[in-house]
JSON list of C-alpha atoms in Angstrom, two decimals:
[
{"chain": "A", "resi": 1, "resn": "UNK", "atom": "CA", "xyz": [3.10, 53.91, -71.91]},
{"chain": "A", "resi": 2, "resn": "UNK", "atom": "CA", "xyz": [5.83, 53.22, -69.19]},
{"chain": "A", "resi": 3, "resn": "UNK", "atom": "CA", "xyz": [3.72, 53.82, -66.55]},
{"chain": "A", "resi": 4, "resn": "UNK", "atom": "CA", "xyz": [1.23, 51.54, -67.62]},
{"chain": "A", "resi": 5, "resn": "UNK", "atom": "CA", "xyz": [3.75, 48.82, -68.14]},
{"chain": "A", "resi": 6, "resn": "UNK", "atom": "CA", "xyz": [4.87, 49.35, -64.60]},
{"chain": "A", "resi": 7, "resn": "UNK", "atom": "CA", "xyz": [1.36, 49.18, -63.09]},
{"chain": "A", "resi": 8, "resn": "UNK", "atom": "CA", "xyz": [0.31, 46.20, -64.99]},
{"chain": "A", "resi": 9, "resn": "UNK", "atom": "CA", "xyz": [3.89, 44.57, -64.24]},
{"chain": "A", "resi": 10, "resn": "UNK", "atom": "CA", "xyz": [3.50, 45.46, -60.45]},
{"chain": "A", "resi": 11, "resn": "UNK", "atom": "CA", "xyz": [-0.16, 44.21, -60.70]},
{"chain": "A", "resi": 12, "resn": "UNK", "atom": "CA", "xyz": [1.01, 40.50, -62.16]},
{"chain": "A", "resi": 13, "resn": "UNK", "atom": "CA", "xyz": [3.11, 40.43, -59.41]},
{"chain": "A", "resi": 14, "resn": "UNK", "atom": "CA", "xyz": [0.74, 40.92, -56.93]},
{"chain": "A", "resi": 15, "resn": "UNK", "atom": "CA", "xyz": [-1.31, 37.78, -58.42]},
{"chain": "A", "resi": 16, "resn": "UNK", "atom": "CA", "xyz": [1.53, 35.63, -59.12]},
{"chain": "A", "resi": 17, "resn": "UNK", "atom": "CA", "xyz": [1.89, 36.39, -54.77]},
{"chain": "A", "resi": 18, "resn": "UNK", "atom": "CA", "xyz": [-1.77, 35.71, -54.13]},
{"chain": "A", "resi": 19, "resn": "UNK", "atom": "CA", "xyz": [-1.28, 32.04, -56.40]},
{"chain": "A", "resi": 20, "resn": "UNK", "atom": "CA", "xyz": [1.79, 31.30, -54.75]},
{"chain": "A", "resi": 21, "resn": "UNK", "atom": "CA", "xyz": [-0.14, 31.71, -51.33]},
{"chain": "A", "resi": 22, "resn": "UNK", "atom": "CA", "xyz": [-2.31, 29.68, -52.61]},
{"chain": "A", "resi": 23, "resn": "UNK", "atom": "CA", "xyz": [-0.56, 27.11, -53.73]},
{"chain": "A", "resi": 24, "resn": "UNK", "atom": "CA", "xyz": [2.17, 26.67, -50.26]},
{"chain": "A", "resi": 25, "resn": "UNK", "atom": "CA", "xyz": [3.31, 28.23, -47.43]},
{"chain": "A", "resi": 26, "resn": "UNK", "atom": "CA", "xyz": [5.33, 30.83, -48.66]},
{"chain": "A", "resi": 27, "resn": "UNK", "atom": "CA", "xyz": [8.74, 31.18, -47.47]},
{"chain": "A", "resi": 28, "resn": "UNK", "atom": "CA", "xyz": [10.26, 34.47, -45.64]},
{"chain": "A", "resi": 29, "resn": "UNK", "atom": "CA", "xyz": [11.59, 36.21, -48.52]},
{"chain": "A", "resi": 30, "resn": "UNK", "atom": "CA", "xyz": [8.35, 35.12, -50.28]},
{"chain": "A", "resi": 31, "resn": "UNK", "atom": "CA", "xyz": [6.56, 36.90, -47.83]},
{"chain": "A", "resi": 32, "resn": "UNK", "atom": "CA", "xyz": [8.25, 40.05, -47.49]},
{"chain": "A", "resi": 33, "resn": "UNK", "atom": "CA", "xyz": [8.62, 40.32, -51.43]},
{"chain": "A", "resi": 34, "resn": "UNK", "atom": "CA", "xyz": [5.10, 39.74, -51.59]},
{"chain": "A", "resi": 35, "resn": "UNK", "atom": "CA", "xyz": [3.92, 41.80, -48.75]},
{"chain": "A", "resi": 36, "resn": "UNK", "atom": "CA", "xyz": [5.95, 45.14, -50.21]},
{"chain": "A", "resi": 37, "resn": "UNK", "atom": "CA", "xyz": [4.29, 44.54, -53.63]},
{"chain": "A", "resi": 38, "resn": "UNK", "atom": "CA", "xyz": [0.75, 44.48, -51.50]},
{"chain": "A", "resi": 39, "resn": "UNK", "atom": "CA", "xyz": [1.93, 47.70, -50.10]},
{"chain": "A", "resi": 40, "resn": "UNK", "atom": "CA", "xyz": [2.91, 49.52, -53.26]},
{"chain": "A", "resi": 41, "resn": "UNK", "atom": "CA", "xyz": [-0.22, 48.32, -55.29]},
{"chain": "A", "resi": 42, "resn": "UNK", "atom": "CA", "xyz": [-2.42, 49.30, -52.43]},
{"chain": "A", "resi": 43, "resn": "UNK", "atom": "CA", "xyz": [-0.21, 52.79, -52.55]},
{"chain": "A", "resi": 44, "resn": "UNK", "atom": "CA", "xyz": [-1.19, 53.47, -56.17]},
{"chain": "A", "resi": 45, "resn": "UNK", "atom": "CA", "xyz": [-4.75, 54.05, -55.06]},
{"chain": "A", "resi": 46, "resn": "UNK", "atom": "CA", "xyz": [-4.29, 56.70, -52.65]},
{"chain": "A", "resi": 47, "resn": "UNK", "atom": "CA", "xyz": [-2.82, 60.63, -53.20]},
{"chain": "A", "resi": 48, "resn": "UNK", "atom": "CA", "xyz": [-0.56, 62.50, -52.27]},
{"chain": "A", "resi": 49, "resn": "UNK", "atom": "CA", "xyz": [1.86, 61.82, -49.73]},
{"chain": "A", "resi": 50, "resn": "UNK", "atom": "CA", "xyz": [0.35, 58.41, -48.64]},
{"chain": "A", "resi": 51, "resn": "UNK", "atom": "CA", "xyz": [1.35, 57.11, -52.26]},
{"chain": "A", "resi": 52, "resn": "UNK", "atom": "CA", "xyz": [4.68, 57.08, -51.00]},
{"chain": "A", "resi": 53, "resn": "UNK", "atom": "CA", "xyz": [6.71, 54.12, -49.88]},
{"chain": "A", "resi": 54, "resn": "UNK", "atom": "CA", "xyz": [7.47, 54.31, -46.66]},
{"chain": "A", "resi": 55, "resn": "UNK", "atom": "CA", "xyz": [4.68, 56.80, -45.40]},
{"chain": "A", "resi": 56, "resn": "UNK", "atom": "CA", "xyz": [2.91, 55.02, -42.56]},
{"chain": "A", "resi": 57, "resn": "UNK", "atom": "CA", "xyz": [-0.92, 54.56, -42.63]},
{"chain": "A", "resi": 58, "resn": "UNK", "atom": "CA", "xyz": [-3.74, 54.33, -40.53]},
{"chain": "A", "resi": 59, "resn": "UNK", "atom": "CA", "xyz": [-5.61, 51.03, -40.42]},
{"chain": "A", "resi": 60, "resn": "UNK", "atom": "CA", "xyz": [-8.61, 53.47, -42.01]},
{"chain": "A", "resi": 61, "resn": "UNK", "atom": "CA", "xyz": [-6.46, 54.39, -44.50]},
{"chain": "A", "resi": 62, "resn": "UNK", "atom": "CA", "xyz": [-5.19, 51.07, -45.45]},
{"chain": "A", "resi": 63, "resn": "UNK", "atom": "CA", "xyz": [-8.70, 49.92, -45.62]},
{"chain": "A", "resi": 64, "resn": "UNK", "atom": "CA", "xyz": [-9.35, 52.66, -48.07]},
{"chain": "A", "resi": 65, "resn": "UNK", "atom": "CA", "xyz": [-6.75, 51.64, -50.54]},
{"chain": "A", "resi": 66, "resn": "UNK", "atom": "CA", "xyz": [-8.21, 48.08, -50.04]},
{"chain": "A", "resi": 67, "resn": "UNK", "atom": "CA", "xyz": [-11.55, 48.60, -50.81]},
{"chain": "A", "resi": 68, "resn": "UNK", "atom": "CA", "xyz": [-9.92, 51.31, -54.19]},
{"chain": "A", "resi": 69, "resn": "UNK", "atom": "CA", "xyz": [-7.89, 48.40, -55.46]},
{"chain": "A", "resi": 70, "resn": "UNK", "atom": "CA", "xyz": [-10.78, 45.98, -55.29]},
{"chain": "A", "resi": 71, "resn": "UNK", "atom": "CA", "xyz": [-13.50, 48.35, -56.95]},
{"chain": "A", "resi": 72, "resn": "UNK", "atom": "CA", "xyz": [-10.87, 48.92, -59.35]},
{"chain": "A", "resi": 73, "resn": "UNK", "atom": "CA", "xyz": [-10.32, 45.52, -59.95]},
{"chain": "A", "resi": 74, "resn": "UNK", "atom": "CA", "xyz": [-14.41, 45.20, -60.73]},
{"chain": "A", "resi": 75, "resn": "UNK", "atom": "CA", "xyz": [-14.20, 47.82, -63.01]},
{"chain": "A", "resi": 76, "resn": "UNK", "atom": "CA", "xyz": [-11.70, 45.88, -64.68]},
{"chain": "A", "resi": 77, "resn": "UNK", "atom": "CA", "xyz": [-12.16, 42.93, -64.26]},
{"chain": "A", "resi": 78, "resn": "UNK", "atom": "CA", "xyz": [-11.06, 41.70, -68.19]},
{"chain": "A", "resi": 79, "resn": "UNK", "atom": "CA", "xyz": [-7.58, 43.20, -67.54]},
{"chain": "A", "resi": 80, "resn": "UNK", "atom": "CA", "xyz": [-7.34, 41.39, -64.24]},
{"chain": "A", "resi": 81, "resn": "UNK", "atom": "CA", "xyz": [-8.16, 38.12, -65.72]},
{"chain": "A", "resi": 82, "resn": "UNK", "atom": "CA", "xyz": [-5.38, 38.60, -68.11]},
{"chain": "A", "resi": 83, "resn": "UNK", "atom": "CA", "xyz": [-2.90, 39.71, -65.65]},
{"chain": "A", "resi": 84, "resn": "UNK", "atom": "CA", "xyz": [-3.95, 36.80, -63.68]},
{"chain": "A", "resi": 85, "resn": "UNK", "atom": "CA", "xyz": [-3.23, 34.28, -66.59]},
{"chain": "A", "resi": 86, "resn": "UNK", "atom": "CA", "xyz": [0.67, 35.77, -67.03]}
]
């Protein structure tokens, strides 16, 4: 589905940020490229309005959508090895 392909698109982008961070300094458009795809993955595990770009959150919520991504990620962890890998 389309929206699957966009999640798992957004998601390879959010390693290929964490690798790159890894890997050097990054430089200022690196950063704020890769900081707004933190933001929107974190986004996709909260409701409602707070999914939103642009919404502002709490450092509780923002914790919240932390701690969502990474269970996801346990949960599926196979998938993130793949995405990982792209």
């Amino acid at each position: 589905t389309d929206l699957m392909d966009d999640f798992t698109t957004l998601l390879s982008v959010y390693y290929q940020c964490t690798a790159m961070a890894e890997a050097h300094v990054l430089t200022q458009v690196e950063r704020f490229a890769c900081n707004e795809t933190y933001q929107q993955v974190k986004r996709l595990f909260l409701d409602g309005d707070l999914s939103r770009p642009g919404s502002f959150l709490t450092h509780e919520q923002n914790t919240q959508a932390y701690l969502l991504f990474k269970s996801w990620e346990i949960e599926n962890a196979s998938l993130v090895e793949t995405l990982k890998s792209r």
